[in-house]
């Protein structure tokens, strides 16, 4: 009986439970559909959170995991299915009416489908709990490696390239050496090897060693290629340990060490020594090579013996280019076209190319310098090249390189260009362009140009000409220059004939010969042991002294400058001075004084520097400037950038600097006194004092409180400026413009005419709070801000229109040069533009980004959108009332196109109905979309 009871219960379970479930589909039809909607909305919220993390990771340059992409796609697909299910016309047949009964079967099927979709959503939601959505991929720096010698594939180079790659595949070889004379193209060759070797190795790393290896720089290069970030490692030893640990985790590693000059301390850098692999390679069979850890070395040097001492197993000699190869490269760089009309010029050019000896660096340098020159200049260059090099320069390498680069030097013609080139060579390999300019002024290279602004323009022109001649190279930063090491060597050789420079870096100085010290005009000592030198420095002809210190305990004796009183340029870096040496007062000829990264106390002795033109305290620790600064009546440039501890500039000191043209105070003094003529106790400088500097053309300054501003400013004479008004701004700027203004004003001071005149020239404008201003134009400017290139409006709750010319009758020109516009947290913004404007307005706009503008319903009117042919990027986020990117207006006829648009981001726009909104439907006339699309597919397409 008990058995029958159990059987009966089981039968009920198998019959009643399914029956109850099927009946439940009918009973809970409405609640199932409603619950499906809620779960779908929750899933979309989860998707938005994941998408935000994905977007943030993408902006940081991270790689997104494939399963995250797949999950987002599945969510979109499920969302589309749910939307179609809910909107299905079959739901209407489940309703009761006076004419018909509900379709029970349809009600059951729809409810059942809703339940299954809920289960699918739950599974997806659980799968979307990602701990990480991205990973940091190592930068592909190998692919981006460039060379000054061009990228032409010559037969002789391809042959060596293929041989090296084949040797790298040999399991019994792990140390390969490449050697050749300087400038022959070794670096270019191994960069090409690196590109090909990426298919053969898990990791390819390249580092340039140079004659004076800088451990931290080498470590940085390797870390960048590994995608490794040093976090807690403050010392080079710590970084070395982290690098070695990282490299040991890879199975197959190719280390390319370029430009070796001798033995290298491998452990100090953090790379395994070739000696560690001396015998291991014999244990690796071809079949098991990929399963065992292997580290191979490809090394380059000018000296084969150096590679031999490093136990290289195979050697490859890189020889000069063959004549035909050199000629092809020469033609490309000189932009020569072979034709009968150019027969005479081509004949001379052939001879010039032959004189370059097949060295790519020489070919490129001389060809570039002769590009577009007259035939007489070609003939003169050929004559110079055929002359022998000076005594002491021997051997094919030195002879050819010296002659070819010297010809480029002589071909400069202008003495100013020549002097700048030699100065570049002595300060190289990488140096700040601003420091180079300051030194140039001090050495009287611009003595025929009295105004420093004009001298800067001439300087910029000269640097561009030197780069065009390939004597200088582009650096990674626009504020620096770089020079090929071979060209640098020749520049120093040329300079040695006249300036007798003494240049040492990272060395312990030996005894200087009396004759050497007597003739020396330029002395550059970087991170050297200076203690012995300080006791015996006597150079009567020295005009330029640069000491970059590495010993924090080093002190200059008071009589230090007695033997070098003829200095024109003095650069002291990383030194500590309780007070400057008393012998400073002997430097009566000093024109440029740089005290960079110094800790400074009393510097009153500078009052004796009567002819000083440039004074730079860049990034120095100084708390107050002396009153004696005002006695530097010839000063033209004062750089206080980075002096974040500076709190006091004595009252009425700045107005004494009548010849001052450039004043830089970025991340520096901001403790201005509020100007009060009745205050007899005022001790600190006030902003009004700057108005007394009638020659001021460049100004970088922070005014944290608008009350510090005088009643009238005459800043309209400024040609270059970066002015921050308000205490909320930082110094960041990525546009590279020279006239930047940032405003945060709690009073209506922006209505003043002097502020409006300053806005006539602004190129980059940041607007925060603007008391009483409901628009940018015409509230700030009546001329349409014709010079403005970049506009940022942030955290403003009053502005309703960027432009409001509604009261105007005739169209006006607005934002003729505007390239980018960013509007963020402008909570009451209703429209960009109101009123008539010309078709030229906004015509150069390329980028527009809008975020969290709660009242904005559309971005452009159709008439404005048709005048934006240059737009490449549109980004809209968190505009919760926006219904369309473009909305129709009275001038809406015609086809809407954005021909250059390549990036469209639409995110968190819950009321968006389409890109081109025409009231209640999506437009079909615009060229971006060939058919009507729902919001979901629009987001999917452009996010």
Coordinates of C-alpha atoms in Angstrom, one line a residue, residues 414-876:
X414 CA 74.0 82.2 -42.6
X415 CA 76.4 82.6 -39.7
X416 CA 73.5 82.5 -37.3
X417 CA 72.5 79.1 -38.6
X418 CA 76.0 77.8 -38.3
X419 CA 76.4 79.1 -34.7
X420 CA 73.1 77.6 -33.7
X421 CA 74.1 74.2 -35.3
X422 CA 77.4 74.1 -33.4
X423 CA 75.6 75.0 -30.1
X424 CA 73.1 72.3 -30.8
X425 CA 75.9 69.8 -31.2
X426 CA 77.5 70.8 -28.0
X427 CA 74.3 70.6 -26.0
X428 CA 73.0 67.4 -27.6
X429 CA 71.8 64.7 -27.9
X430 CA 68.5 66.0 -26.6
X431 CA 68.0 69.4 -25.2
X432 CA 65.1 71.8 -24.4
X433 CA 64.4 74.3 -27.3
X434 CA 63.7 77.0 -24.7
X435 CA 67.0 76.5 -23.0
X436 CA 68.7 76.6 -26.4
X437 CA 67.0 79.9 -27.1
X438 CA 68.0 81.4 -23.7
X439 CA 71.6 80.4 -24.3
X440 CA 71.5 81.8 -27.8
X441 CA 70.4 85.2 -26.5
X442 CA 73.1 85.2 -23.9
X443 CA 75.8 84.4 -26.5
X444 CA 74.7 87.4 -28.5
X445 CA 73.7 85.3 -31.5
X446 CA 70.8 87.8 -32.1
X447 CA 72.8 90.9 -31.4
X448 CA 71.3 92.6 -34.5
X449 CA 67.8 91.9 -33.2
X450 CA 67.3 93.9 -30.0
X451 CA 63.7 92.8 -29.1
X452 CA 63.5 89.3 -27.7
X453 CA 60.2 88.6 -29.4
X454 CA 61.7 89.2 -32.8
X455 CA 64.7 87.2 -31.8
X456 CA 62.5 84.3 -30.8
X457 CA 60.8 84.4 -34.2
X458 CA 64.2 84.3 -35.9
X459 CA 65.3 81.5 -33.7
X460 CA 62.2 79.4 -34.5
X461 CA 62.9 79.9 -38.2
X462 CA 66.5 78.8 -37.8
X463 CA 65.5 75.6 -36.0
X464 CA 63.1 74.8 -38.7
X465 CA 65.8 75.3 -41.4
X466 CA 68.2 73.0 -39.5
X467 CA 65.5 70.3 -39.3
X468 CA 64.8 70.7 -43.0
X469 CA 68.5 70.3 -43.7
X470 CA 68.4 67.0 -41.6
X471 CA 71.1 68.4 -39.3
X472 CA 68.5 68.3 -36.6
X473 CA 65.8 65.7 -36.0
X474 CA 62.3 65.8 -34.7
X475 CA 62.1 64.7 -31.1
X476 CA 59.2 63.0 -29.3
X477 CA 58.3 66.3 -27.7
X478 CA 57.7 69.5 -29.6
X479 CA 59.7 71.3 -26.9
X480 CA 62.9 69.4 -27.6
X481 CA 65.3 68.8 -30.5
X482 CA 67.4 65.8 -31.3
X483 CA 70.6 65.3 -33.3
X484 CA 72.1 62.2 -34.9
X485 CA 75.1 61.1 -32.9
X486 CA 77.3 61.1 -36.0
X487 CA 76.2 64.7 -36.8
X488 CA 76.8 65.6 -33.2
X489 CA 80.4 64.3 -33.3
X490 CA 81.1 66.3 -36.4
X491 CA 79.5 69.4 -35.0
X492 CA 81.8 69.2 -32.0
X493 CA 84.8 68.6 -34.2
X494 CA 84.0 71.7 -36.2
X495 CA 83.4 73.7 -33.0
X496 CA 86.8 72.6 -31.6
X497 CA 88.6 74.6 -34.2
X498 CA 87.3 77.9 -32.8
X499 CA 85.5 77.4 -29.5
X500 CA 87.7 74.7 -27.9
X501 CA 84.8 73.2 -26.1
X502 CA 85.3 71.0 -23.0
X503 CA 82.3 68.6 -22.8
X504 CA 82.1 65.8 -20.3
X505 CA 79.1 63.7 -19.1
X506 CA 79.0 61.2 -16.2
X507 CA 82.8 61.2 -15.8
X508 CA 85.4 61.7 -13.1
X509 CA 87.3 64.7 -14.4
X510 CA 91.1 64.4 -14.9
X511 CA 93.6 67.2 -14.6
X512 CA 93.0 69.9 -17.1
X513 CA 96.0 71.2 -19.0
X514 CA 96.7 74.9 -18.6
X515 CA 96.6 75.5 -22.4
X516 CA 93.3 73.7 -22.6
X517 CA 91.8 75.8 -19.9
X518 CA 93.2 79.0 -21.4
X519 CA 91.6 78.5 -24.8
X520 CA 88.3 77.0 -23.7
X521 CA 85.3 79.0 -24.6
X522 CA 82.5 76.5 -23.8
X523 CA 82.5 74.1 -20.9
X524 CA 79.6 71.6 -20.4
X525 CA 79.8 69.2 -17.4
X526 CA 76.8 67.0 -16.8
X527 CA 76.7 64.8 -13.7
X528 CA 80.5 64.8 -13.3
X529 CA 82.6 64.7 -10.2
X530 CA 83.3 68.4 -9.8
X531 CA 85.1 68.7 -6.5
X532 CA 88.6 68.9 -7.8
X533 CA 87.6 71.2 -10.7
X534 CA 86.1 73.8 -8.3
X535 CA 89.6 74.4 -6.8
X536 CA 91.4 75.2 -10.0
X537 CA 88.9 76.5 -12.6
X538 CA 90.6 79.3 -14.4
X539 CA 89.4 79.9 -18.0
X540 CA 89.9 83.6 -19.0
X541 CA 88.2 83.1 -22.4
X542 CA 85.2 81.0 -21.1
X543 CA 81.9 82.5 -22.2
X544 CA 79.5 79.6 -21.6
X545 CA 79.5 77.4 -18.5
X546 CA 77.0 74.6 -17.9
X547 CA 77.3 72.6 -14.6
X548 CA 74.6 70.0 -13.9
X549 CA 75.3 68.7 -10.5
X550 CA 74.8 65.2 -9.0
X551 CA 76.2 65.8 -5.5
X552 CA 73.7 67.5 -3.1
X553 CA 76.6 68.4 -0.8
X554 CA 78.5 70.3 -3.4
X555 CA 79.2 73.9 -2.6
X556 CA 80.7 76.5 -4.9
X557 CA 83.4 78.5 -3.1
X558 CA 82.9 82.3 -2.8
X559 CA 85.9 82.9 -5.2
X560 CA 84.7 80.4 -7.8
X561 CA 84.0 83.0 -10.5
X562 CA 87.2 84.9 -10.2
X563 CA 88.9 82.9 -13.0
X564 CA 85.9 82.9 -15.3
X565 CA 84.6 86.5 -15.0
X566 CA 84.1 86.8 -18.8
X567 CA 81.0 84.5 -18.8
X568 CA 78.1 85.4 -20.9
X569 CA 76.0 82.3 -20.2
X570 CA 75.9 80.5 -16.9
X571 CA 73.7 77.4 -16.2
X572 CA 73.8 75.8 -12.8
X573 CA 71.4 73.0 -12.1
X574 CA 70.5 70.8 -9.1
X575 CA 72.6 72.9 -6.7
X576 CA 71.9 74.2 -3.2
X577 CA 72.7 77.8 -2.3
X578 CA 72.1 79.3 1.1
X579 CA 73.5 82.4 -0.7
X580 CA 75.1 82.8 -4.1
X581 CA 78.9 83.0 -4.1
X582 CA 80.1 86.6 -3.5
X583 CA 82.2 86.4 -6.7
X584 CA 79.0 86.6 -8.6
X585 CA 79.5 90.4 -8.7
X586 CA 82.4 89.9 -11.1
X587 CA 80.2 88.6 -13.8
X588 CA 79.7 92.0 -15.4
X589 CA 79.3 90.4 -18.9
X590 CA 76.7 87.8 -17.9
X591 CA 73.6 88.0 -20.2
X592 CA 71.9 84.7 -19.4
X593 CA 71.6 83.1 -15.9
X594 CA 69.8 79.8 -15.4
X595 CA 69.4 78.4 -11.9
X596 CA 67.3 75.3 -12.8
X597 CA 66.2 72.8 -10.1
X598 CA 68.2 74.7 -7.5
X599 CA 67.5 75.2 -3.8
X600 CA 68.0 78.9 -3.3
X601 CA 68.3 81.2 -0.3
X602 CA 69.7 84.7 -0.6
X603 CA 70.3 85.8 -4.2
X604 CA 70.7 89.6 -3.6
X605 CA 74.1 89.6 -5.4
X606 CA 72.3 89.4 -8.7
X607 CA 71.9 93.2 -8.5
X608 CA 75.5 93.4 -9.9
X609 CA 74.5 91.7 -13.2
X610 CA 73.8 94.9 -15.0
X611 CA 73.6 93.5 -18.5
X612 CA 71.6 90.4 -17.7
X613 CA 68.9 89.8 -20.4
X614 CA 67.6 86.3 -19.4
X615 CA 67.0 85.1 -15.8
X616 CA 65.5 81.6 -15.4
X617 CA 64.7 79.9 -12.1
X618 CA 62.8 77.0 -13.7
X619 CA 61.6 74.5 -11.1
X620 CA 63.8 76.0 -8.4
X621 CA 63.0 76.0 -4.7
X622 CA 62.9 79.7 -3.8
X623 CA 60.4 81.3 -1.4
X624 CA 60.9 85.0 -2.1
X625 CA 62.6 87.2 -4.7
X626 CA 64.9 90.0 -3.5
X627 CA 64.1 93.7 -3.9
X628 CA 67.4 93.8 -5.8
X629 CA 65.7 92.1 -8.8
X630 CA 64.4 95.5 -9.8
X631 CA 68.0 96.6 -10.5
X632 CA 68.2 94.3 -13.5
X633 CA 67.1 97.1 -15.8
X634 CA 68.2 95.2 -19.0
X635 CA 66.3 92.1 -18.2
X636 CA 64.1 91.0 -21.1
X637 CA 63.0 87.4 -20.1
X638 CA 62.1 86.3 -16.6
X639 CA 61.2 82.6 -16.1
X640 CA 59.8 81.6 -12.7
X641 CA 57.9 78.5 -14.0
X642 CA 57.7 75.6 -11.5
X643 CA 58.7 77.8 -8.6
X644 CA 55.8 76.5 -6.5
X645 CA 57.2 77.6 -3.2
X646 CA 57.5 81.3 -4.3
X647 CA 55.3 83.4 -2.0
X648 CA 56.8 86.9 -2.1
X649 CA 57.7 89.3 -4.9
X650 CA 58.4 92.6 -3.2
X651 CA 56.0 95.4 -4.0
X652 CA 57.0 97.6 -7.0
X653 CA 59.9 95.3 -8.0
X654 CA 58.4 94.2 -11.3
X655 CA 57.7 97.7 -12.6
X656 CA 61.4 98.5 -12.4
X657 CA 62.0 95.9 -15.1
X658 CA 61.3 98.4 -17.9
X659 CA 62.7 96.2 -20.7
X660 CA 60.9 93.0 -19.7
X661 CA 59.2 91.4 -22.7
X662 CA 58.5 87.9 -21.4
X663 CA 57.3 86.8 -18.0
X664 CA 56.6 83.1 -17.3
X665 CA 55.0 82.1 -14.0
X666 CA 53.4 78.7 -14.7
X667 CA 52.7 76.6 -11.6
X668 CA 54.4 79.4 -9.6
X669 CA 53.6 82.6 -7.8
X670 CA 49.9 83.4 -7.4
X671 CA 50.0 85.3 -4.0
X672 CA 49.1 88.7 -5.6
X673 CA 48.1 91.5 -3.3
X674 CA 44.8 93.2 -3.9
X675 CA 45.7 96.5 -5.4
X676 CA 44.9 99.4 -3.0
X677 CA 46.7 102.7 -3.6
X678 CA 45.7 103.8 -0.1
X679 CA 47.4 100.8 1.5
X680 CA 50.9 101.9 2.6
X681 CA 51.7 98.5 4.2
X682 CA 51.4 96.6 0.9
X683 CA 54.4 94.3 0.7
X684 CA 53.6 91.8 -2.1
X685 CA 53.3 92.4 -5.8
X686 CA 49.9 93.2 -7.4
X687 CA 48.6 92.4 -10.8
X688 CA 48.4 96.1 -11.6
X689 CA 52.2 96.3 -11.6
X690 CA 52.2 94.3 -14.8
X691 CA 50.6 97.2 -16.6
X692 CA 53.8 99.2 -16.0
X693 CA 55.7 96.7 -18.2
X694 CA 55.1 98.5 -21.5
X695 CA 57.1 96.1 -23.6
X696 CA 55.5 92.9 -22.2
X697 CA 54.5 90.6 -25.1
X698 CA 54.5 87.2 -23.5
X699 CA 52.8 86.4 -20.1
X700 CA 52.0 83.2 -18.2
X701 CA 50.2 84.0 -15.0
X702 CA 47.6 82.7 -12.5
X703 CA 45.3 85.2 -10.8
X704 CA 43.3 83.0 -8.3
X705 CA 40.9 85.8 -7.2
X706 CA 39.3 88.2 -9.5
X707 CA 39.5 90.9 -6.8
X708 CA 43.2 90.9 -7.5
X709 CA 42.5 92.4 -10.9
X710 CA 43.0 96.1 -11.3
X711 CA 40.2 98.3 -12.7
X712 CA 41.8 98.4 -16.1
X713 CA 44.2 95.9 -17.8
X714 CA 46.2 96.7 -20.9
X715 CA 46.9 93.1 -21.8
X716 CA 45.8 93.5 -25.3
X717 CA 49.4 94.2 -26.4
X718 CA 50.3 90.6 -25.5
X719 CA 51.2 88.3 -28.5
X720 CA 51.5 85.1 -26.4
X721 CA 49.8 84.4 -23.1
X722 CA 48.4 81.8 -20.8
X723 CA 46.2 83.6 -18.2
X724 CA 44.2 81.7 -15.5
X725 CA 41.6 83.7 -13.6
X726 CA 40.0 81.9 -10.7
X727 CA 41.2 79.3 -8.3
X728 CA 39.7 76.2 -10.0
X729 CA 42.0 75.8 -13.0
X730 CA 45.0 73.7 -13.7
X731 CA 47.7 74.4 -16.3
X732 CA 46.9 71.6 -18.7
X733 CA 46.5 72.2 -22.4
X734 CA 46.8 69.8 -25.3
X735 CA 46.2 72.1 -28.2
X736 CA 49.6 73.7 -28.6
X737 CA 48.1 77.2 -29.0
X738 CA 50.0 80.3 -27.8
X739 CA 47.1 82.4 -26.5
X740 CA 45.1 80.7 -23.7
X741 CA 42.6 82.2 -21.3
X742 CA 40.7 80.5 -18.5
X743 CA 37.9 82.4 -16.7
X744 CA 36.0 81.7 -13.5
X745 CA 34.2 84.9 -12.5
X746 CA 31.7 85.4 -9.7
X747 CA 31.1 89.0 -10.7
X748 CA 30.3 90.7 -14.0
X749 CA 33.9 91.7 -14.6
X750 CA 33.7 90.0 -18.0
X751 CA 31.6 92.9 -19.3
X752 CA 34.7 95.2 -19.0
X753 CA 36.1 96.5 -22.3
X754 CA 39.7 95.5 -21.4
X755 CA 38.6 91.8 -20.9
X756 CA 36.7 91.9 -24.2
X757 CA 39.8 93.3 -26.0
X758 CA 41.8 90.4 -24.7
X759 CA 39.2 88.0 -26.0
X760 CA 39.7 89.4 -29.5
X761 CA 43.0 87.5 -29.8
X762 CA 42.3 84.3 -27.7
X763 CA 42.9 81.0 -29.4
X764 CA 41.9 78.6 -26.5
X765 CA 39.2 79.7 -24.1
X766 CA 38.0 77.9 -21.0
X767 CA 34.8 79.2 -19.3
X768 CA 33.5 78.2 -15.9
X769 CA 31.3 80.4 -13.8
X770 CA 30.4 83.7 -15.6
X771 CA 28.1 85.8 -13.3
X772 CA 25.1 87.0 -15.2
X773 CA 26.1 85.7 -18.6
X774 CA 23.4 83.7 -20.4
X775 CA 25.5 83.2 -23.5
X776 CA 29.1 83.1 -24.6
X777 CA 28.4 85.5 -27.6
X778 CA 27.8 88.3 -27.5
X779 CA 28.2 88.5 -23.7
X780 CA 32.0 88.0 -23.9
X781 CA 32.7 89.5 -27.4
X782 CA 30.9 91.3 -30.1
X783 CA 33.3 90.3 -32.9
X784 CA 32.4 86.6 -33.0
X785 CA 35.7 85.5 -31.4
X786 CA 37.3 85.2 -34.8
X787 CA 40.7 84.0 -33.6
X788 CA 39.3 81.3 -31.3
X789 CA 40.2 77.7 -32.1
X790 CA 39.2 75.8 -29.0
X791 CA 36.3 76.5 -26.7
X792 CA 35.6 74.7 -23.4
X793 CA 32.5 75.6 -21.3
X794 CA 32.3 73.6 -18.0
X795 CA 30.4 73.7 -14.7
X796 CA 28.2 76.7 -15.7
X797 CA 24.5 76.8 -14.6
X798 CA 23.6 80.1 -16.3
X799 CA 24.5 79.9 -19.9
X800 CA 21.5 79.0 -22.1
X801 CA 23.0 79.6 -25.5
X802 CA 26.6 79.4 -26.8
X803 CA 25.5 82.1 -29.3
X804 CA 22.4 84.3 -29.0
X805 CA 22.1 86.7 -31.8
X806 CA 18.3 86.6 -31.9
X807 CA 18.1 90.4 -31.8
X808 CA 20.2 90.7 -34.9
X809 CA 18.7 91.4 -38.3
X810 CA 21.6 90.5 -40.6
X811 CA 23.6 87.3 -40.4
X812 CA 27.1 87.7 -38.8
X813 CA 30.3 85.7 -38.9
X814 CA 30.8 83.6 -35.8
X815 CA 33.6 81.3 -34.7
X816 CA 35.3 81.4 -38.1
X817 CA 38.4 79.4 -36.9
X818 CA 36.8 77.3 -34.2
X819 CA 38.1 73.7 -34.4
X820 CA 36.9 72.1 -31.2
X821 CA 34.1 72.7 -28.7
X822 CA 33.6 70.9 -25.4
X823 CA 30.4 71.6 -23.3
X824 CA 30.3 69.8 -20.0
X825 CA 27.9 70.3 -17.1
X826 CA 26.2 73.3 -18.6
X827 CA 23.0 72.5 -16.9
X828 CA 20.7 75.2 -18.4
X829 CA 22.0 75.0 -22.0
X830 CA 19.0 74.9 -24.3
X831 CA 20.6 75.4 -27.8
X832 CA 24.0 76.1 -29.3
X833 CA 22.8 78.9 -31.5
X834 CA 19.9 81.3 -31.7
X835 CA 19.6 83.9 -34.4
X836 CA 21.0 84.4 -37.9
X837 CA 24.7 83.7 -38.8
X838 CA 26.6 83.3 -42.0
X839 CA 27.5 80.1 -43.8
X840 CA 31.1 80.6 -42.9
X841 CA 30.4 80.3 -39.2
X842 CA 31.6 77.1 -37.6
X843 CA 33.0 76.0 -41.0
X844 CA 36.3 74.8 -39.5
X845 CA 34.7 72.9 -36.6
X846 CA 36.1 69.3 -36.4
X847 CA 35.3 68.1 -32.9
X848 CA 32.3 68.7 -30.6
X849 CA 31.8 67.0 -27.3
X850 CA 28.8 67.5 -25.0
X851 CA 28.2 65.9 -21.7
X852 CA 25.6 66.3 -18.9
X853 CA 23.7 69.2 -20.5
X854 CA 20.3 68.4 -19.0
X855 CA 18.1 70.8 -21.0
X856 CA 19.6 70.3 -24.5
X857 CA 17.1 68.6 -26.8
X858 CA 19.2 68.7 -30.0
X859 CA 22.8 69.5 -30.9
X860 CA 22.4 71.2 -34.3
X861 CA 19.7 72.7 -36.3
X862 CA 19.6 71.3 -39.8
X863 CA 20.7 74.7 -41.3
X864 CA 23.7 74.8 -38.9
X865 CA 24.6 71.1 -39.5
X866 CA 24.8 71.7 -43.3
X867 CA 27.6 74.2 -42.7
X868 CA 29.9 71.7 -40.9
X869 CA 31.9 70.0 -43.7
X870 CA 35.0 69.4 -41.5
X871 CA 33.4 67.6 -38.5
X872 CA 35.2 64.3 -37.8
X873 CA 34.1 63.5 -34.2
X874 CA 30.8 64.0 -32.3
X875 CA 30.5 62.8 -28.7
X876 CA 27.2 63.1 -26.7

